[in-house]
Amino acid sequence: MDRDRLFEKLDIESPEEFRFYENFDALIEEEEHIEEELIKEVLSHADAELLSDHVDSFFESFLGNIPDDETELYIIVDSFKRNISALVPEEMNDEDVSELAKDIYKFRNWYAIEHNAKDEKNGEELSVRDARYEIAAARLLGDEVSIDFGRAITSGPDSYGIRISELAAIEG
C-alpha cells in the first residue's frame, strides 16, 4: 500500500492528524499489507498519551471478547499488548517510534494479514481479525462458531516475556 492510500484509509492528510482512536483502529484493522516504514511515518507525530490510550482501548476490547476457553490466545494477545504499550513512553524519540512501528507491524501481520485461524465448521482459513468478528457475530445472532486458533498461538510472539522497561515501570 502506498502512502496516499494509507492516509486515505486512516482518514488523515498528514501524520500530524493521526490522533483519534478511529485512526489507530483503522491502522490495525486494515487487511492490506502496510510497510513498516509507512507505519513509522504515521506514528512519527503521534501524541504519546493519546496513542497509549488508543493501544489500551483496542487491546482491552480485544481481550474482553476472547472466548473463555481460549486461554493461550488471551495470553498471546496480552503479550502483544504489553510489548506495544511498553514502547509508548511519555516522550517518544525516533528510536521509540521505530521500535513501536516494528511491533505494530508484527502484530498487524499476525492479526490481520496471516490466515492463522480456522473455522472448524467449514474449514475456511481466516485471519485472527476475521475470526474475532466471526465470534462476535455468532454471539449477537446466538449462533455457534468453533474457531481453531492453533496456528495463531504457535505463530504469536516469540515469548510471553515482558520488556525490561515494563518491569522497571512495575517496580517503580
PDB file of C-alpha atoms in Angstrom:
ATOM      1  CA  MET A   1       0.000   0.000   0.000  1.00  0.00           C
ATOM      2  CA  ASP A   2       1.342   3.427  -0.818  1.00  0.00           C
ATOM      3  CA  ARG A   3       1.372   6.476   1.439  1.00  0.00           C
ATOM      4  CA  ASP A   4      -1.614   8.228  -0.174  1.00  0.00           C
ATOM      5  CA  ARG A   5      -3.813   5.157   0.014  1.00  0.00           C
ATOM      6  CA  LEU A   6      -2.858   4.577   3.658  1.00  0.00           C
ATOM      7  CA  PHE A   7      -3.619   8.160   4.588  1.00  0.00           C
ATOM      8  CA  GLU A   8      -6.971   7.839   2.817  1.00  0.00           C
ATOM      9  CA  LYS A   9      -7.759   4.641   4.744  1.00  0.00           C
ATOM     10  CA  LEU A  10      -6.806   6.347   8.016  1.00  0.00           C
ATOM     11  CA  ASP A  11      -8.809   9.446   7.082  1.00  0.00           C
ATOM     12  CA  ILE A  12      -5.806  11.735   7.544  1.00  0.00           C
ATOM     13  CA  GLU A  13      -3.896  14.054   5.247  1.00  0.00           C
ATOM     14  CA  SER A  14      -0.674  14.112   7.269  1.00  0.00           C
ATOM     15  CA  PRO A  15       0.868  12.220  10.213  1.00  0.00           C
ATOM     16  CA  GLU A  16       0.029  15.176  12.475  1.00  0.00           C
ATOM     17  CA  GLU A  17      -3.660  14.286  12.069  1.00  0.00           C
ATOM     18  CA  PHE A  18      -3.162  10.755  13.439  1.00  0.00           C
ATOM     19  CA  ARG A  19      -4.678  11.389  16.868  1.00  0.00           C
ATOM     20  CA  PHE A  20      -8.073   9.713  17.146  1.00  0.00           C
ATOM     21  CA  TYR A  21      -8.931   6.178  18.161  1.00  0.00           C
ATOM     22  CA  GLU A  22     -10.581   5.667  14.781  1.00  0.00           C
ATOM     23  CA  ASN A  23      -7.239   6.411  13.070  1.00  0.00           C
ATOM     24  CA  PHE A  24      -5.411   3.867  15.231  1.00  0.00           C
ATOM     25  CA  ASP A  25      -8.148   1.271  14.825  1.00  0.00           C
ATOM     26  CA  ALA A  26      -8.105   1.710  11.035  1.00  0.00           C
ATOM     27  CA  LEU A  27      -4.326   1.213  11.023  1.00  0.00           C
ATOM     28  CA  ILE A  28      -4.572  -2.021  12.995  1.00  0.00           C
ATOM     29  CA  GLU A  29      -7.647  -3.410  11.252  1.00  0.00           C
ATOM     30  CA  GLU A  30      -6.536  -2.734   7.656  1.00  0.00           C
ATOM     31  CA  GLU A  31      -6.344  -6.033   5.781  1.00  0.00           C
ATOM     32  CA  GLU A  32      -3.841  -4.854   3.175  1.00  0.00           C
ATOM     33  CA  HIS A  33      -0.121  -5.103   3.820  1.00  0.00           C
ATOM     34  CA  ILE A  34       1.395  -1.868   5.178  1.00  0.00           C
ATOM     35  CA  GLU A  35       5.164  -1.452   5.131  1.00  0.00           C
ATOM     36  CA  GLU A  36       6.853  -0.892   8.477  1.00  0.00           C
ATOM     37  CA  GLU A  37       8.274   2.434   7.228  1.00  0.00           C
ATOM     38  CA  LEU A  38       4.768   3.720   6.472  1.00  0.00           C
ATOM     39  CA  ILE A  39       3.615   2.755   9.952  1.00  0.00           C
ATOM     40  CA  LYS A  40       6.631   4.598  11.340  1.00  0.00           C
ATOM     41  CA  GLU A  41       5.758   7.686   9.295  1.00  0.00           C
ATOM     42  CA  VAL A  42       2.177   7.646  10.568  1.00  0.00           C
ATOM     43  CA  LEU A  43       3.339   7.301  14.186  1.00  0.00           C
ATOM     44  CA  SER A  44       6.088   9.909  13.857  1.00  0.00           C
ATOM     45  CA  HIS A  45       3.959  12.792  15.134  1.00  0.00           C
ATOM     46  CA  ALA A  46       1.547  10.866  17.330  1.00  0.00           C
ATOM     47  CA  ASP A  47       0.796  12.215  20.779  1.00  0.00           C
ATOM     48  CA  ALA A  48       2.208   9.562  23.128  1.00  0.00           C
ATOM     49  CA  GLU A  49      -0.525   9.929  25.749  1.00  0.00           C
ATOM     50  CA  LEU A  50      -3.329   9.615  23.199  1.00  0.00           C
ATOM     51  CA  LEU A  51      -1.565   6.742  21.474  1.00  0.00           C
ATOM     52  CA  SER A  52      -1.167   4.927  24.777  1.00  0.00           C
ATOM     53  CA  ASP A  53      -4.905   5.338  25.439  1.00  0.00           C
ATOM     54  CA  HIS A  54      -5.726   4.028  21.954  1.00  0.00           C
ATOM     55  CA  VAL A  55      -3.491   0.975  22.404  1.00  0.00           C
ATOM     56  CA  ASP A  56      -5.111   0.214  25.762  1.00  0.00           C
ATOM     57  CA  SER A  57      -8.633   0.670  24.391  1.00  0.00           C
ATOM     58  CA  PHE A  58      -8.022  -1.534  21.366  1.00  0.00           C
ATOM     59  CA  PHE A  59      -6.463  -4.376  23.308  1.00  0.00           C
ATOM     60  CA  GLU A  60      -8.918  -4.231  26.220  1.00  0.00           C
ATOM     61  CA  SER A  61     -11.769  -4.594  23.737  1.00  0.00           C
ATOM     62  CA  PHE A  62      -9.970  -7.469  22.012  1.00  0.00           C
ATOM     63  CA  LEU A  63      -9.102  -9.239  25.270  1.00  0.00           C
ATOM     64  CA  GLY A  64     -12.642  -8.793  26.591  1.00  0.00           C
ATOM     65  CA  ASN A  65     -14.088 -10.672  23.625  1.00  0.00           C
ATOM     66  CA  ILE A  66     -11.777 -13.684  23.553  1.00  0.00           C
ATOM     67  CA  PRO A  67     -13.757 -16.843  24.362  1.00  0.00           C
ATOM     68  CA  ASP A  68     -13.176 -18.123  27.903  1.00  0.00           C
ATOM     69  CA  ASP A  69     -11.748 -21.408  26.662  1.00  0.00           C
ATOM     70  CA  GLU A  70      -9.020 -19.674  24.614  1.00  0.00           C
ATOM     71  CA  THR A  71      -6.568 -19.034  27.456  1.00  0.00           C
ATOM     72  CA  GLU A  72      -3.467 -19.373  25.272  1.00  0.00           C
ATOM     73  CA  LEU A  73      -4.836 -16.885  22.742  1.00  0.00           C
ATOM     74  CA  TYR A  74      -5.593 -14.494  25.606  1.00  0.00           C
ATOM     75  CA  ILE A  75      -2.007 -14.781  26.855  1.00  0.00           C
ATOM     76  CA  ILE A  76      -0.596 -14.085  23.388  1.00  0.00           C
ATOM     77  CA  VAL A  77      -2.823 -11.047  22.797  1.00  0.00           C
ATOM     78  CA  ASP A  78      -1.976  -9.763  26.265  1.00  0.00           C
ATOM     79  CA  SER A  79       1.716 -10.239  25.448  1.00  0.00           C
ATOM     80  CA  PHE A  80       1.308  -8.177  22.270  1.00  0.00           C
ATOM     81  CA  LYS A  81      -0.496  -5.517  24.327  1.00  0.00           C
ATOM     82  CA  ARG A  82       2.253  -5.383  26.948  1.00  0.00           C
ATOM     83  CA  ASN A  83       5.014  -5.210  24.337  1.00  0.00           C
ATOM     84  CA  ILE A  84       3.332  -2.459  22.339  1.00  0.00           C
ATOM     85  CA  SER A  85       2.251  -0.491  25.430  1.00  0.00           C
ATOM     86  CA  ALA A  86       5.795  -0.594  26.811  1.00  0.00           C
ATOM     87  CA  LEU A  87       7.005   1.140  23.656  1.00  0.00           C
ATOM     88  CA  VAL A  88       4.859   4.238  24.151  1.00  0.00           C
ATOM     89  CA  PRO A  89       6.788   6.373  26.666  1.00  0.00           C
ATOM     90  CA  GLU A  90       5.648   9.856  27.689  1.00  0.00           C
ATOM     91  CA  GLU A  91       8.008  11.400  25.144  1.00  0.00           C
ATOM     92  CA  MET A  92       8.736   9.372  22.015  1.00  0.00           C
ATOM     93  CA  ASN A  93      12.026   9.793  20.161  1.00  0.00           C
ATOM     94  CA  ASP A  94      12.887   8.381  16.723  1.00  0.00           C
ATOM     95  CA  GLU A  95      14.150   5.111  18.193  1.00  0.00           C
ATOM     96  CA  ASP A  96      10.925   4.670  20.193  1.00  0.00           C
ATOM     97  CA  VAL A  97       8.847   5.306  17.072  1.00  0.00           C
ATOM     98  CA  SER A  98      10.924   2.776  15.098  1.00  0.00           C
ATOM     99  CA  GLU A  99      10.516   0.078  17.747  1.00  0.00           C
ATOM    100  CA  LEU A 100       6.803   0.797  18.094  1.00  0.00           C
ATOM    101  CA  ALA A 101       6.305   0.643  14.317  1.00  0.00           C
ATOM    102  CA  LYS A 102       8.174  -2.672  14.244  1.00  0.00           C
ATOM    103  CA  ASP A 103       5.944  -4.207  16.932  1.00  0.00           C
ATOM    104  CA  ILE A 104       2.739  -2.859  15.384  1.00  0.00           C
ATOM    105  CA  TYR A 105       3.907  -4.250  12.032  1.00  0.00           C
ATOM    106  CA  LYS A 106       4.437  -7.693  13.620  1.00  0.00           C
ATOM    107  CA  PHE A 107       1.080  -7.550  15.383  1.00  0.00           C
ATOM    108  CA  ARG A 108      -0.758  -6.450  12.232  1.00  0.00           C
ATOM    109  CA  ASN A 109       0.743  -9.309  10.241  1.00  0.00           C
ATOM    110  CA  TRP A 110      -0.258 -11.823  12.906  1.00  0.00           C
ATOM    111  CA  TYR A 111      -3.693 -10.279  13.467  1.00  0.00           C
ATOM    112  CA  ALA A 112      -4.994  -9.024  10.116  1.00  0.00           C
ATOM    113  CA  ILE A 113      -2.807 -10.411   7.337  1.00  0.00           C
ATOM    114  CA  GLU A 114      -1.864 -14.033   8.049  1.00  0.00           C
ATOM    115  CA  HIS A 115      -4.569 -16.691   7.835  1.00  0.00           C
ATOM    116  CA  ASN A 116      -3.648 -18.496  11.028  1.00  0.00           C
ATOM    117  CA  ALA A 117      -7.102 -19.378  12.371  1.00  0.00           C
ATOM    118  CA  LYS A 118      -9.547 -21.933  11.012  1.00  0.00           C
ATOM    119  CA  ASP A 119     -13.342 -22.122  11.099  1.00  0.00           C
ATOM    120  CA  GLU A 120     -13.841 -25.728  12.130  1.00  0.00           C
ATOM    121  CA  LYS A 121     -17.354 -25.901  10.657  1.00  0.00           C
ATOM    122  CA  ASN A 122     -16.443 -25.083   7.057  1.00  0.00           C
ATOM    123  CA  GLY A 123     -12.649 -25.466   7.052  1.00  0.00           C
ATOM    124  CA  GLU A 124     -12.123 -21.851   5.952  1.00  0.00           C
ATOM    125  CA  GLU A 125      -8.816 -20.313   6.962  1.00  0.00           C
ATOM    126  CA  LEU A 126      -9.150 -16.855   8.495  1.00  0.00           C
ATOM    127  CA  SER A 127      -7.041 -14.103   9.938  1.00  0.00           C
ATOM    128  CA  VAL A 128      -7.336 -13.676  13.697  1.00  0.00           C
ATOM    129  CA  ARG A 129      -9.134 -10.411  12.929  1.00  0.00           C
ATOM    130  CA  ASP A 130     -11.757 -12.159  10.808  1.00  0.00           C
ATOM    131  CA  ALA A 131     -12.120 -14.969  13.358  1.00  0.00           C
ATOM    132  CA  ARG A 132     -12.632 -12.347  16.067  1.00  0.00           C
ATOM    133  CA  TYR A 133     -15.506 -10.845  14.076  1.00  0.00           C
ATOM    134  CA  GLU A 134     -16.991 -14.282  13.308  1.00  0.00           C
ATOM    135  CA  ILE A 135     -17.118 -14.953  17.047  1.00  0.00           C
ATOM    136  CA  ALA A 136     -18.705 -11.555  17.758  1.00  0.00           C
ATOM    137  CA  ALA A 137     -21.323 -12.050  15.033  1.00  0.00           C
ATOM    138  CA  ALA A 138     -22.157 -15.538  16.315  1.00  0.00           C
ATOM    139  CA  ARG A 139     -22.654 -14.167  19.831  1.00  0.00           C
ATOM    140  CA  LEU A 140     -25.013 -11.467  18.555  1.00  0.00           C
ATOM    141  CA  LEU A 141     -27.024 -13.929  16.456  1.00  0.00           C
ATOM    142  CA  GLY A 142     -26.993 -16.678  19.059  1.00  0.00           C
ATOM    143  CA  ASP A 143     -25.177 -18.992  16.655  1.00  0.00           C
ATOM    144  CA  GLU A 144     -22.456 -21.489  17.394  1.00  0.00           C
ATOM    145  CA  VAL A 145     -18.976 -20.987  15.992  1.00  0.00           C
ATOM    146  CA  SER A 146     -15.854 -23.028  16.502  1.00  0.00           C
ATOM    147  CA  ILE A 147     -12.520 -21.470  15.628  1.00  0.00           C
ATOM    148  CA  ASP A 148      -9.185 -23.272  15.850  1.00  0.00           C
ATOM    149  CA  PHE A 149      -6.511 -20.739  16.861  1.00  0.00           C
ATOM    150  CA  GLY A 150      -3.721 -23.336  16.988  1.00  0.00           C
ATOM    151  CA  ARG A 151      -1.567 -21.739  14.291  1.00  0.00           C
ATOM    152  CA  ALA A 152      -2.189 -18.263  15.709  1.00  0.00           C
ATOM    153  CA  ILE A 153      -0.964 -19.474  19.075  1.00  0.00           C
ATOM    154  CA  THR A 154       2.187 -21.061  17.685  1.00  0.00           C
ATOM    155  CA  SER A 155       2.952 -18.076  15.447  1.00  0.00           C
ATOM    156  CA  GLY A 156       2.473 -15.413  18.127  1.00  0.00           C
ATOM    157  CA  PRO A 157       5.254 -13.502  19.888  1.00  0.00           C
ATOM    158  CA  ASP A 158       8.466 -15.420  20.455  1.00  0.00           C
ATOM    159  CA  SER A 159       7.943 -15.394  24.192  1.00  0.00           C
ATOM    160  CA  TYR A 160       5.456 -14.446  26.848  1.00  0.00           C
ATOM    161  CA  GLY A 161       8.056 -12.213  28.455  1.00  0.00           C
ATOM    162  CA  ILE A 162       7.768  -8.544  29.068  1.00  0.00           C
ATOM    163  CA  ARG A 163      10.305  -5.877  28.340  1.00  0.00           C
ATOM    164  CA  ILE A 164      12.822  -4.674  30.914  1.00  0.00           C
ATOM    165  CA  SER A 165      11.361  -1.148  30.652  1.00  0.00           C
ATOM    166  CA  GLU A 166       7.976  -2.542  31.645  1.00  0.00           C
ATOM    167  CA  LEU A 167       9.494  -4.334  34.636  1.00  0.00           C
ATOM    168  CA  ALA A 168      11.115  -1.080  35.705  1.00  0.00           C
ATOM    169  CA  ALA A 169       7.765   0.706  35.452  1.00  0.00           C
ATOM    170  CA  ILE A 170       6.101  -2.020  37.545  1.00  0.00           C
ATOM    171  CA  GLU A 171       8.875  -1.872  40.162  1.00  0.00           C
ATOM    172  CA  GLY A 172       8.890   1.961  40.193  1.00  0.00           C
TER     173      GLY A 172
END
